[in-house]
Amino acid sequence: MRDLQKESTTEGEGGTAWMRRLNGLYVIYTLAFLSLVATLWFFETLGLSREWIGFIFLFTTIGVYATIGLLCRTTDANAYYVAGRSVPPIYNGMAIGADWMSAASFIGLSGTLYLTGYGGMAFVLGWTGGYCLVALFLAPYLRKFGRFTIPDFLGVRYGGVIPRLLGVFAVILVSFTYVVAQIYGVGLIASRLAGVAFELGVFLGLGGILVCSFLGGMRAVTWTQVAQYIVLIIAFMMPVAWLSIQQTGNPLPQISYQAQLADVTAREETLINDPAELSVQAYYANRVLVLQQQLATPGPALQALRQSAEALVQAQRARRAPIDVQLAAERALANVPRTVDGAVARWRDELAIAQIKSRPLNGMPRHAKPFAGDPDGDSIDREVFDTSRRNFMALVFCLVFGTAALPHVLARFYTTTGVHQARQSVVWSLVFILLLYLSAPALAVMVKYEIFNTLVGSAFSELPGWVFAWNKVDPGLLSLQDVNGDGQVQLNELTIGSDIIVLATAEIAGMPYVVAGLIAAGALAAALSTADGLLLTIANALSHDVYYTLIDPRASTARRVTISKMLLLVVALAAAYVAAQKPGNILFLVSAAFSLAASAFFPVLTFGIFWKRANAAGAISGITVGLLVTTYYMITTQPWLRGVFGVEGPVSLWWGIEPISAGVFGVPAGCLALVTVSLLTPPPAVAIQRMVESWRYPRADV
């Protein structure tokens, strides 16, 4: 790999011996990985244990990524920050695909579609649509700019220290919460794949991340991400094609899943009217009333609950009940909250769950129904329909503009050889991303078909082993409780998290365990690839835009790279520590990162490129106002953030828009502030205006 990198600087890319060797290496790598899967499959039939399959997948893939990272080690600033600007478009597109398809995309997209049906298509439309904006408005011009980071662009384009520092702050704000979620996903996957503790899984994955990005920077990350993309796309496409053949006889799930969707729709009608399901809903409706009464008078309710638990323990001891019965009563007493605040927090969480489970289909909408409510119904139904449609469009808006403004994605366009290649990279990235995104809706429908027709209605005494295995990993991901006591599984008795829909696909469908290990290896590749890019983006912003530009402009190249590596290590350890605490609302924060990125970066980047009158004061105002409006709306409307910041009083949603889409207000506010302040203050220097014109009207497309 190091020899190839040297050749690329002298031979060029298209049609060279270097390109042919590069293609050959990745073909061999792909065939070797497929051979590994086939070999493990063969040995599984001979009795190879699941633990060994998991260990082999885990350590083989991480070992390969680490080897690439070691081979690509460098102290050259150009190679470390932008991979020597020599990455061919097809490979840059593949690296962008891996960088983009994080654990949230690989694991969470199909799970979100499973739980929300049509509403989850907002993520597919928004995430892919964002790349159209990247291709048209950002990628070629950022490559023409030719620096290292997004804050670097802001510092040079607008001049002064403040725009650069605001850019660094926004990069850290957006990227850190994102990377915490990736490392959390690494811990979850490693704990399931190898059976290790979650915290140990976090730090095993962290080791793989650091070896890939610590030594070689963007050069190592690029070639590692190409290898990771190959793993993750094979890991996603193989089980979904298998499931399609198993259910429909057609290996193309994108075409065949329509029949399964019709069956799921019919099954939904049956479950809505099933007496057993109605009894479970009635149980949870009663539970809602109880919890609401407890929350109305939490102090007396907690005291009564504790007294009841103490009385039960004493009664069991007095009648010399069996030891397991006494232990159960003692555990119930120990589980009683110690404080009123603790009781209120728990009861609120339980109330939210009970309210969902008191509704038909376990609170899920009908899969094929576009929006909630009814446009032809009464006034309430029409209002629900309008609100649902507004939220769908607002989420698409935030995801489109957020995708186009994510710093770790935009940084990849600095690595191509020229402007034309940057445009080609966007096209290739869309091709590679769509391979997964066109298959995710099919996987969601086919897994729902399996659960509705296989798990629901089965006996609790005959539950498959994967139910217990995932419950052991995290009860919040999967749990079952026979609340109506009939010994049969009802849909509303099942709690299943979106994160395990993909990871448990093979086990749900009865495939060999090697397929489950393959899926986990793909999810691990997705999480590692995005974590690499995010950590590098944060470290480079701090080392280049803070240390080198503002603190020590005379620092040598070796010192700059060393500082970046040190900061990378610090940020990685901090993210791993936060992830190991299993933060409860990290998924909301990751989704909200798109609103934050859109509000902070999209106005200043696009106006900075297309409007030469935009100045530093306008940029500062645009970033500040955009972020303030977005964060204000989130803090005052999102339940967890309201609790963190002590916000009291009724929640007031603007036009019914959910807090995840706060960027729909922040982006226009940032644009308005940037334009208004720029017009009210002196224009930028003539040299800067000419520089902007040179980006938009180059003499040659280089």
XYZ file of C-alpha atoms in Angstrom:
702
model
C 0.000 0.000 0.000
C 2.875 2.351 0.779
C 4.457 1.485 -2.597
C 1.177 2.210 -4.329
C 0.969 5.567 -2.607
C 4.451 6.451 -3.836
C 3.584 5.366 -7.368
C 0.444 7.521 -7.346
C 2.461 10.682 -6.945
C 4.517 9.966 -10.058
C 2.298 7.952 -12.389
C -1.090 9.638 -11.975
C -4.270 7.652 -11.621
C -6.365 6.659 -14.624
C -5.024 3.727 -16.644
C -1.668 3.529 -14.827
C 0.118 0.503 -13.447
C -0.581 1.933 -10.006
C -4.341 1.930 -10.650
C -4.215 -1.615 -12.020
C -2.318 -2.830 -8.982
C -4.746 -1.046 -6.688
C -7.713 -2.675 -8.410
C -6.001 -6.049 -8.196
C -5.342 -5.691 -4.488
C -8.966 -4.942 -3.661
C -10.243 -7.740 -5.917
C -7.980 -10.162 -4.067
C -9.148 -8.718 -0.757
C -12.818 -9.163 -1.741
C -12.282 -12.764 -2.850
C -10.343 -13.503 0.329
C -13.163 -12.145 2.484
C -15.771 -14.195 0.613
C -13.533 -17.239 1.042
C -13.358 -16.565 4.786
C -17.170 -16.486 4.981
C -17.459 -19.726 2.991
C -14.802 -21.430 5.117
C -16.476 -20.462 8.374
C -19.803 -21.625 6.977
C -18.242 -25.016 6.144
C -16.673 -25.377 9.580
C -19.961 -24.378 11.243
C -21.552 -27.430 9.615
C -18.748 -29.487 11.200
C -19.474 -28.078 14.648
C -17.415 -24.892 14.964
C -18.881 -22.966 17.898
C -20.586 -19.599 17.603
C -18.047 -18.056 19.935
C -15.185 -19.048 17.641
C -17.018 -17.738 14.573
C -17.555 -14.418 16.327
C -13.946 -14.173 17.489
C -12.607 -14.979 14.017
C -14.786 -12.349 12.347
C -13.935 -9.753 14.998
C -10.182 -10.168 15.100
C -9.672 -10.946 11.398
C -11.452 -7.815 10.192
C -9.944 -5.514 12.820
C -6.542 -7.076 12.078
C -6.874 -6.298 8.364
C -7.915 -2.702 9.056
C -5.026 -2.285 11.476
C -2.572 -3.704 8.927
C -3.714 -1.181 6.322
C -3.325 1.578 8.908
C 0.232 0.453 9.689
C 1.206 0.232 6.022
C -0.128 3.742 5.383
C 1.598 5.457 8.299
C 3.000 8.890 7.474
C 4.325 12.114 8.952
C 3.787 14.144 5.770
C 1.143 16.833 6.378
C -0.350 16.601 2.888
C -0.742 12.821 3.165
C -1.927 12.956 6.773
C -4.592 15.643 6.283
C -5.811 15.003 2.690
C -4.310 11.631 1.613
C -1.886 13.398 -0.727
C -4.827 14.605 -2.893
C -4.339 11.487 -5.034
C -7.432 9.343 -4.357
C -9.208 8.204 -7.577
C -12.921 9.118 -7.769
C -14.249 5.545 -7.592
C -12.250 4.801 -4.459
C -13.033 8.171 -2.943
C -16.715 7.435 -3.598
C -16.333 4.074 -1.884
C -14.575 5.698 1.064
C -17.328 8.346 1.274
C -19.891 5.546 1.250
C -18.169 3.837 4.170
C -17.633 7.165 5.963
C -21.300 8.015 5.501
C -22.902 4.630 6.216
C -22.311 4.660 9.920
C -23.679 2.246 12.470
C -26.814 4.408 12.398
C -27.297 3.733 8.685
C -26.233 0.085 8.660
C -28.017 -0.902 11.867
C -30.600 1.799 12.409
C -32.124 2.542 8.989
C -33.918 -0.789 8.527
C -34.846 -0.746 12.210
C -36.354 2.716 11.859
C -38.287 1.610 8.792
C -39.480 -1.463 10.727
C -40.830 0.689 13.576
C -42.138 3.680 11.604
C -42.995 2.282 8.166
C -43.454 4.940 5.510
C -42.332 7.682 7.900
C -38.835 6.206 7.965
C -38.486 6.937 4.244
C -37.698 10.515 5.270
C -34.225 9.268 6.214
C -33.680 7.600 2.825
C -34.853 10.701 0.934
C -32.981 13.150 3.146
C -29.664 11.338 3.353
C -29.439 10.619 -0.370
C -30.847 14.007 -1.396
C -28.106 15.746 0.549
C -25.510 14.431 -1.875
C -27.234 16.228 -4.731
C -26.587 19.495 -2.905
C -23.006 18.421 -2.248
C -22.415 17.747 -5.945
C -24.009 20.995 -7.116
C -23.034 23.527 -4.469
C -20.100 22.367 -2.368
C -17.780 19.531 -3.442
C -16.139 21.083 -6.550
C -15.680 24.484 -4.938
C -14.196 23.112 -1.734
C -11.741 21.107 -3.826
C -10.917 24.261 -5.799
C -10.253 25.995 -2.484
C -7.640 23.318 -1.807
C -7.018 23.577 1.933
C -7.361 20.972 4.703
C -10.493 21.553 6.833
C -13.886 23.277 6.833
C -12.856 25.794 9.542
C -9.852 26.497 7.314
C -12.272 27.510 4.553
C -14.170 29.795 6.921
C -10.973 31.388 8.198
C -9.608 32.161 4.728
C -12.893 33.048 3.013
C -14.209 35.372 5.712
C -10.947 36.429 7.319
C -10.219 36.811 11.008
C -10.023 34.432 13.928
C -13.657 34.340 15.038
C -15.170 32.623 11.952
C -12.474 29.955 12.154
C -13.008 29.358 15.890
C -16.783 29.236 15.457
C -16.202 26.635 12.756
C -14.013 24.582 15.107
C -16.661 24.786 17.834
C -19.387 23.641 15.437
C -17.201 20.790 14.120
C -16.663 19.504 17.648
C -20.328 19.954 18.615
C -21.588 18.024 15.588
C -18.877 15.383 15.365
C -18.368 14.434 19.001
C -21.950 13.310 19.641
C -21.839 11.471 16.330
C -18.613 9.633 17.185
C -19.871 8.675 20.651
C -22.769 6.880 18.988
C -20.376 5.033 16.655
C -18.209 3.851 19.533
C -21.362 2.859 21.440
C -22.315 0.784 18.397
C -18.842 -0.796 18.345
C -19.264 -1.873 21.970
C -22.717 -3.295 21.292
C -21.551 -5.228 18.220
C -18.353 -6.545 19.814
C -20.227 -7.711 22.915
C -22.659 -9.692 20.732
C -20.044 -10.912 18.250
C -17.404 -12.106 20.706
C -19.392 -12.362 23.935
C -17.180 -9.855 25.762
C -18.447 -7.217 28.179
C -19.842 -4.065 26.580
C -17.140 -1.846 28.082
C -14.390 -4.186 26.851
C -15.994 -4.187 23.410
C -15.830 -0.380 23.380
C -12.094 -0.365 23.991
C -11.397 -3.252 21.601
C -13.077 -1.254 18.860
C -11.241 1.872 19.975
C -7.951 0.078 19.431
C -8.944 -0.712 15.848
C -10.016 2.888 15.256
C -6.775 4.317 16.589
C -4.493 2.022 14.618
C -6.326 2.972 11.421
C -6.326 6.736 11.923
C -3.574 7.451 14.438
C -0.550 6.520 12.334
C -1.609 7.426 8.814
C -4.306 10.064 9.136
C -6.484 10.573 6.057
C -4.279 8.334 3.911
C -4.780 5.348 6.215
C -8.429 6.178 6.828
C -9.157 6.350 3.078
C -7.777 2.924 2.172
C -9.174 1.373 5.335
C -12.621 2.763 4.532
C -12.503 1.191 1.071
C -11.821 -2.184 2.701
C -14.568 -1.546 5.248
C -17.084 -0.657 2.546
C -16.483 -3.997 0.828
C -17.162 -5.820 4.099
C -20.251 -3.837 5.041
C -21.969 -4.042 1.645
C -21.406 -7.820 1.407
C -22.635 -8.169 4.978
C -25.832 -6.260 4.219
C -26.660 -7.580 0.757
C -26.068 -11.279 1.408
C -28.665 -11.768 4.189
C -31.307 -9.566 2.541
C -30.935 -11.502 -0.729
C -31.066 -14.782 1.221
C -34.195 -13.665 3.056
C -35.778 -12.651 -0.245
C -35.066 -16.068 -1.785
C -36.347 -17.793 1.367
C -39.642 -15.883 1.381
C -40.322 -15.189 -2.302
C -37.875 -17.243 -4.377
C -36.524 -14.017 -5.923
C -32.899 -12.949 -5.209
C -33.726 -9.271 -5.880
C -35.380 -8.008 -2.665
C -35.941 -4.527 -4.099
C -38.455 -6.057 -6.509
C -39.830 -9.017 -4.564
C -40.763 -7.426 -1.240
C -44.016 -5.933 -2.573
C -45.758 -9.267 -2.013
C -44.490 -9.379 1.566
C -45.708 -5.826 2.151
C -49.210 -6.864 1.097
C -49.074 -9.801 3.525
C -47.831 -7.549 6.346
C -50.715 -5.141 5.667
C -53.229 -7.976 5.894
C -51.590 -9.298 9.071
C -51.822 -5.819 10.626
C -55.605 -5.887 10.183
C -55.763 -9.259 11.934
C -53.628 -8.120 14.866
C -55.605 -4.903 15.336
C -58.781 -6.951 15.943
C -57.189 -9.890 17.808
C -58.839 -10.352 21.279
C -55.524 -11.384 22.839
C -53.876 -8.197 21.563
C -56.798 -6.137 22.871
C -56.388 -7.687 26.335
C -52.707 -6.677 26.391
C -53.613 -3.153 25.315
C -56.203 -2.989 28.103
C -53.565 -4.052 30.647
C -51.262 -1.238 29.564
C -54.106 1.283 29.423
C -54.777 0.481 33.083
C -51.056 0.763 33.768
C -51.132 4.248 32.239
C -53.826 5.320 34.710
C -51.845 3.922 37.661
C -48.645 5.678 36.622
C -50.466 8.960 36.052
C -51.898 8.749 39.588
C -48.437 8.024 41.015
C -46.934 10.977 39.156
C -49.737 13.241 40.419
C -48.709 12.551 44.065
C -45.214 11.078 43.865
C -44.282 11.389 47.550
C -47.244 9.489 49.048
C -47.229 7.052 46.119
C -43.567 6.152 46.703
C -44.168 5.711 50.430
C -47.149 3.432 49.772
C -45.133 1.424 47.238
C -42.286 0.935 49.692
C -44.633 -0.062 52.532
C -46.368 -2.556 50.261
C -43.029 -4.113 49.242
C -41.863 -4.317 52.887
C -45.135 -5.930 53.944
C -44.786 -8.535 51.183
C -41.255 -9.448 52.323
C -42.402 -9.847 55.926
C -45.402 -11.934 54.882
C -43.258 -14.292 52.800
C -40.829 -14.737 55.672
C -43.630 -15.267 58.184
C -45.211 -18.092 56.192
C -41.783 -19.608 55.397
C -42.269 -19.319 51.648
C -39.799 -21.073 49.317
C -36.453 -19.354 49.145
C -36.895 -18.274 45.504
C -40.222 -16.606 46.397
C -38.613 -14.769 49.302
C -35.710 -13.668 47.112
C -38.132 -12.338 44.501
C -39.938 -10.278 47.145
C -36.618 -8.924 48.443
C -35.531 -7.985 44.902
C -38.825 -6.141 44.423
C -38.164 -4.183 47.635
C -34.590 -3.393 46.574
C -35.925 -2.195 43.211
C -38.163 0.444 44.804
C -36.712 3.918 44.029
C -34.828 5.464 46.941
C -35.850 9.068 46.244
C -38.908 10.859 44.942
C -36.912 12.276 42.019
C -35.745 8.783 41.110
C -39.298 7.483 41.301
C -40.619 10.278 39.095
C -37.928 9.648 36.469
C -38.672 5.919 36.415
C -42.435 6.352 36.322
C -42.173 8.811 33.447
C -40.147 6.303 31.452
C -42.616 3.537 32.275
C -45.527 5.813 31.379
C -44.057 6.536 27.951
C -43.681 2.793 27.298
C -47.157 1.977 28.615
C -48.758 4.672 26.456
C -47.137 3.150 23.366
C -48.162 -0.393 24.292
C -51.734 0.634 24.981
C -52.114 1.404 21.269
C -52.712 -1.095 18.425
C -49.716 -2.710 16.698
C -47.487 -1.955 19.684
C -47.688 1.745 18.851
C -46.337 1.266 15.317
C -48.168 2.920 12.405
C -49.450 0.750 9.604
C -46.390 0.078 7.507
C -47.701 1.244 4.133
C -49.719 4.222 5.356
C -47.987 7.473 4.344
C -49.035 9.741 7.229
C -51.019 9.585 10.437
C -54.577 10.881 10.504
C -56.941 11.146 7.558
C -57.093 14.057 5.057
C -60.770 13.246 4.436
C -61.731 12.749 8.098
C -62.969 15.124 10.759
C -61.084 18.210 11.912
C -58.920 16.269 14.380
C -57.926 13.661 11.777
C -57.107 16.369 9.241
C -54.955 18.242 11.752
C -53.083 15.041 12.671
C -52.527 14.347 8.968
C -51.221 17.865 8.290
C -48.907 17.757 11.307
C -47.561 14.348 10.326
C -46.906 15.513 6.769
C -45.201 18.716 7.975
C -42.895 16.711 10.230
C -42.027 14.347 7.391
C -41.049 17.231 5.126
C -39.235 19.081 7.914
C -37.158 15.982 8.685
C -36.311 15.538 4.988
C -35.258 19.220 4.873
C -32.954 18.885 7.888
C -31.400 15.645 6.672
C -30.783 17.031 3.161
C -29.110 20.215 4.355
C -27.423 18.478 7.293
C -25.931 15.809 5.039
C -24.608 18.518 2.730
C -22.905 20.225 5.683
C -21.379 17.366 7.700
C -17.675 18.244 8.143
C -16.327 14.680 8.020
C -18.076 14.071 4.679
C -17.023 17.392 3.135
C -13.411 16.815 4.161
C -13.270 13.822 1.825
C -13.528 16.109 -1.228
C -10.155 17.642 -0.388
C -8.540 14.269 -1.183
C -9.210 14.077 -4.939
C -6.763 15.097 -7.635
C -8.976 17.883 -9.007
C -12.390 19.536 -9.267
C -13.723 17.182 -11.936
C -12.716 14.202 -9.806
C -14.542 15.719 -6.819
C -17.773 15.752 -8.850
C -17.170 12.179 -9.961
C -16.629 11.176 -6.328
C -20.120 12.372 -5.439
C -21.641 10.301 -8.237
C -19.749 7.179 -7.194
C -20.638 7.718 -3.535
C -24.335 7.852 -4.446
C -23.997 4.594 -6.380
C -22.352 2.832 -3.447
C -24.764 4.280 -0.878
C -27.862 3.425 -2.909
C -26.875 -0.244 -2.960
C -27.707 -0.322 0.732
C -30.463 2.289 0.856
C -32.567 0.605 -1.832
C -32.346 -2.678 0.083
C -33.082 -1.369 3.600
C -36.868 -0.902 3.046
C -37.099 -4.468 1.703
C -35.246 -5.845 4.720
C -37.550 -3.988 7.145
C -40.671 -5.440 5.503
C -39.321 -8.986 5.318
C -38.169 -8.998 8.955
C -41.593 -7.672 10.003
C -43.152 -10.499 7.967
C -41.031 -13.028 9.895
C -41.887 -11.584 13.316
C -45.613 -11.199 12.592
C -45.929 -14.729 11.249
C -43.356 -16.674 13.289
C -42.693 -15.056 16.661
C -46.106 -13.503 17.322
C -48.492 -16.277 18.321
C -45.762 -18.694 19.412
C -45.588 -20.162 22.919
C -43.403 -18.576 25.598
C -42.145 -22.074 26.407
C -40.806 -22.454 22.852
C -39.110 -19.105 22.323
C -36.088 -19.229 19.970
C -32.635 -18.849 21.456
C -31.944 -15.481 19.813
C -34.619 -13.873 22.028
C -32.748 -14.822 25.195
C -29.356 -13.979 23.668
C -30.334 -10.407 22.780
C -32.194 -9.926 26.050
C -28.943 -10.807 27.818
C -26.994 -8.214 25.806
C -29.449 -5.425 26.719
C -33.080 -5.857 27.909
C -33.834 -2.470 26.365
C -33.107 -3.936 22.942
C -35.406 -6.928 23.283
C -37.734 -8.129 26.012
C -40.941 -10.132 26.357
C -43.483 -10.200 29.177
C -46.592 -12.384 29.266
C -48.834 -9.709 30.769
C -52.155 -11.431 29.997
C -50.917 -14.842 31.173
C -52.053 -16.854 28.151
C -48.618 -18.314 27.454
C -48.630 -16.949 23.891
C -46.574 -14.086 22.449
C -48.618 -11.046 21.495
C -47.142 -8.192 19.472
C -47.805 -5.680 22.257
C -45.933 -7.896 24.729
C -42.789 -7.614 22.619
C -40.320 -4.778 23.078
C -37.799 -4.693 20.267
C -35.323 -1.899 19.595
C -34.516 -0.653 16.135
C -30.820 -1.424 16.618
C -31.239 -5.206 16.514
C -33.500 -5.567 13.463
C -30.475 -5.883 11.170
C -28.124 -7.547 13.652
C -30.646 -10.279 14.468
C -31.912 -10.802 10.903
C -30.048 -14.074 10.382
C -31.251 -15.545 13.671
C -34.837 -14.343 13.157
C -34.934 -16.008 9.732
C -33.165 -19.206 10.849
C -30.022 -18.677 8.754
C -26.655 -20.220 9.727
C -24.895 -18.380 12.514
C -22.038 -17.460 10.165
C -24.466 -15.055 8.464
C -25.179 -13.426 11.840
C -21.434 -13.088 12.362
C -21.092 -11.614 8.874
C -23.777 -9.005 9.609
C -22.074 -8.065 12.867
C -18.733 -7.743 11.048
C -20.406 -5.438 8.510
C -21.962 -3.336 11.248
C -18.574 -3.146 12.954
C -16.986 -1.985 9.684
C -19.670 0.702 9.313
C -19.153 1.977 12.861
C -15.342 1.920 12.626
C -15.233 3.672 9.248
C -17.390 6.578 10.386
C -15.627 6.822 13.746
C -12.278 7.063 11.933
C -13.499 9.964 9.815
C -15.134 11.797 12.703
C -12.170 11.510 15.070
C -9.800 12.663 12.357
C -12.049 15.634 11.564
C -12.103 16.760 15.211
C -8.368 16.252 15.726
C -7.447 18.017 12.483
C -9.662 20.996 13.302
C -7.960 21.362 16.676
C -4.401 20.789 15.452
C -4.536 22.714 12.165
C -7.086 25.465 12.849
C -6.281 26.118 16.498
C -2.718 25.000 17.212
C -0.981 25.607 13.875
C -2.966 28.598 12.602
C -3.471 30.496 15.853
C -0.872 29.282 18.369
C 2.299 28.221 16.538
C 2.275 29.098 12.811
C 5.978 28.209 12.576
C 5.489 24.617 13.750
C 7.217 22.066 11.558
C 5.254 19.550 9.518
C 6.302 16.694 11.802
C 5.230 18.637 14.892
C 1.832 19.490 13.370
C 1.172 15.842 12.572
C 2.352 14.785 16.039
C 0.017 17.281 17.713
C -2.856 15.979 15.581
C -2.099 12.412 16.659
C -2.002 13.394 20.333
C -5.325 15.220 20.042
C -6.799 12.260 18.173
C -5.878 10.006 21.085
C -7.373 12.379 23.657
C -10.632 12.820 21.739
C -10.907 9.065 21.120
C -10.457 8.232 24.810
C -12.990 10.899 25.811
C -15.538 9.551 23.320
C -14.943 5.977 24.495
C -15.459 7.035 28.115
C -18.765 8.733 27.295
C -19.906 5.764 25.185
C -19.066 3.333 28.002
C -21.573 5.168 30.221
C -24.358 4.115 27.781
C -25.831 7.621 27.428
C -29.598 7.299 27.261
C -30.434 9.865 24.609
C -27.469 9.632 22.289
C -29.691 8.537 19.391
C -31.635 11.794 19.582
C -28.417 13.782 19.708
C -27.043 11.991 16.648
C -30.214 12.722 14.701
C -30.126 16.291 15.951
C -26.534 16.591 14.706
C -27.936 16.982 11.195
C -29.955 20.017 12.275
C -26.919 21.464 14.031
C -24.641 20.871 11.027
C -27.171 22.383 8.620
C -27.671 25.475 10.792
C -23.976 26.030 11.469
C -22.369 25.301 8.110
C -24.739 25.293 5.146
C -25.472 29.070 5.077
C -21.843 30.159 5.509
C -20.508 27.616 3.011
C -23.014 28.260 0.235
C -23.083 32.050 0.613
C -19.309 32.019 0.969
C -19.047 30.327 -2.427
C -21.858 31.987 -4.383
C -22.115 35.491 -2.889
C -18.914 37.455 -2.789
C -20.611 40.221 -0.745
C -20.842 37.908 2.289
C -18.390 39.094 4.923
C -16.971 38.072 8.301
C -19.630 39.846 10.363
C -22.330 38.141 8.333
C -20.701 34.734 8.729
C -20.356 35.160 12.493
C -23.993 36.206 12.728
C -25.150 33.373 10.476
C -23.392 30.632 12.463
C -24.371 32.094 15.820
C -28.030 32.761 15.029
C -28.473 29.419 13.258
C -27.042 27.450 16.164
C -28.872 29.493 18.806
C -32.273 29.089 17.157
C -31.738 25.353 16.644
C -30.453 24.645 20.157
C -33.118 26.850 21.762
C -35.879 24.926 20.038
C -34.346 21.592 20.998
C -33.834 22.559 24.628
C -37.362 23.893 25.073
C -39.163 21.022 23.297
C -37.147 17.797 23.692
C -38.050 15.994 26.978
C -34.548 14.846 27.930
C -32.949 18.223 27.197
C -35.746 19.988 29.096
C -34.828 17.895 32.109
C -31.093 18.539 31.717
C -31.569 22.320 31.510
C -34.428 22.481 34.025
C -36.995 23.843 31.584
C -40.475 23.819 33.086
C -43.932 24.616 31.795
C -45.884 23.278 28.824
C -44.105 22.279 25.625
C -44.821 24.654 22.750
C -44.059 23.166 19.328
C -43.857 25.645 16.456
C -46.348 24.472 13.823
C -46.169 21.039 15.462
C -42.586 20.416 14.308
C -40.732 17.836 16.428
C -37.381 18.841 18.018
C -35.406 16.428 15.814
C -36.174 18.819 12.920
C -35.155 22.017 14.695
C -32.868 22.886 11.781
C -35.901 23.786 9.698
C -35.948 26.996 11.749
C -32.193 27.368 12.264
C -31.158 27.255 8.593
C -33.470 30.089 7.396
C -32.616 32.120 10.500
C -28.889 31.691 9.804
C -29.314 32.655 6.139
C -31.355 35.735 7.037
C -28.834 36.845 9.670
C -25.889 36.337 7.309
C -27.464 38.318 4.464
C -28.799 41.130 6.671
C -25.573 41.721 8.598
C -23.421 41.448 5.454
C -25.505 44.151 3.753
C -25.338 46.419 6.812
C -21.546 46.164 7.155
C -18.637 46.899 4.769
C -17.973 44.361 2.000
C -14.989 42.000 2.226
C -11.636 42.970 0.770
C -11.280 43.046 -3.004
C -8.737 40.197 -2.845
C -11.289 37.959 -1.134
C -13.973 38.829 -3.684
C -11.584 37.969 -6.511
C -10.736 34.697 -4.774
C -14.454 33.816 -4.660
C -14.779 34.610 -8.362
C -11.812 32.350 -9.116
C -13.585 29.420 -7.435
C -16.770 29.892 -9.439
C -15.235 30.837 -12.776
C -11.924 28.966 -13.021
C -9.791 29.300 -16.106
C -9.342 25.543 -16.239
C -11.093 22.676 -14.506
C -8.158 21.228 -12.616
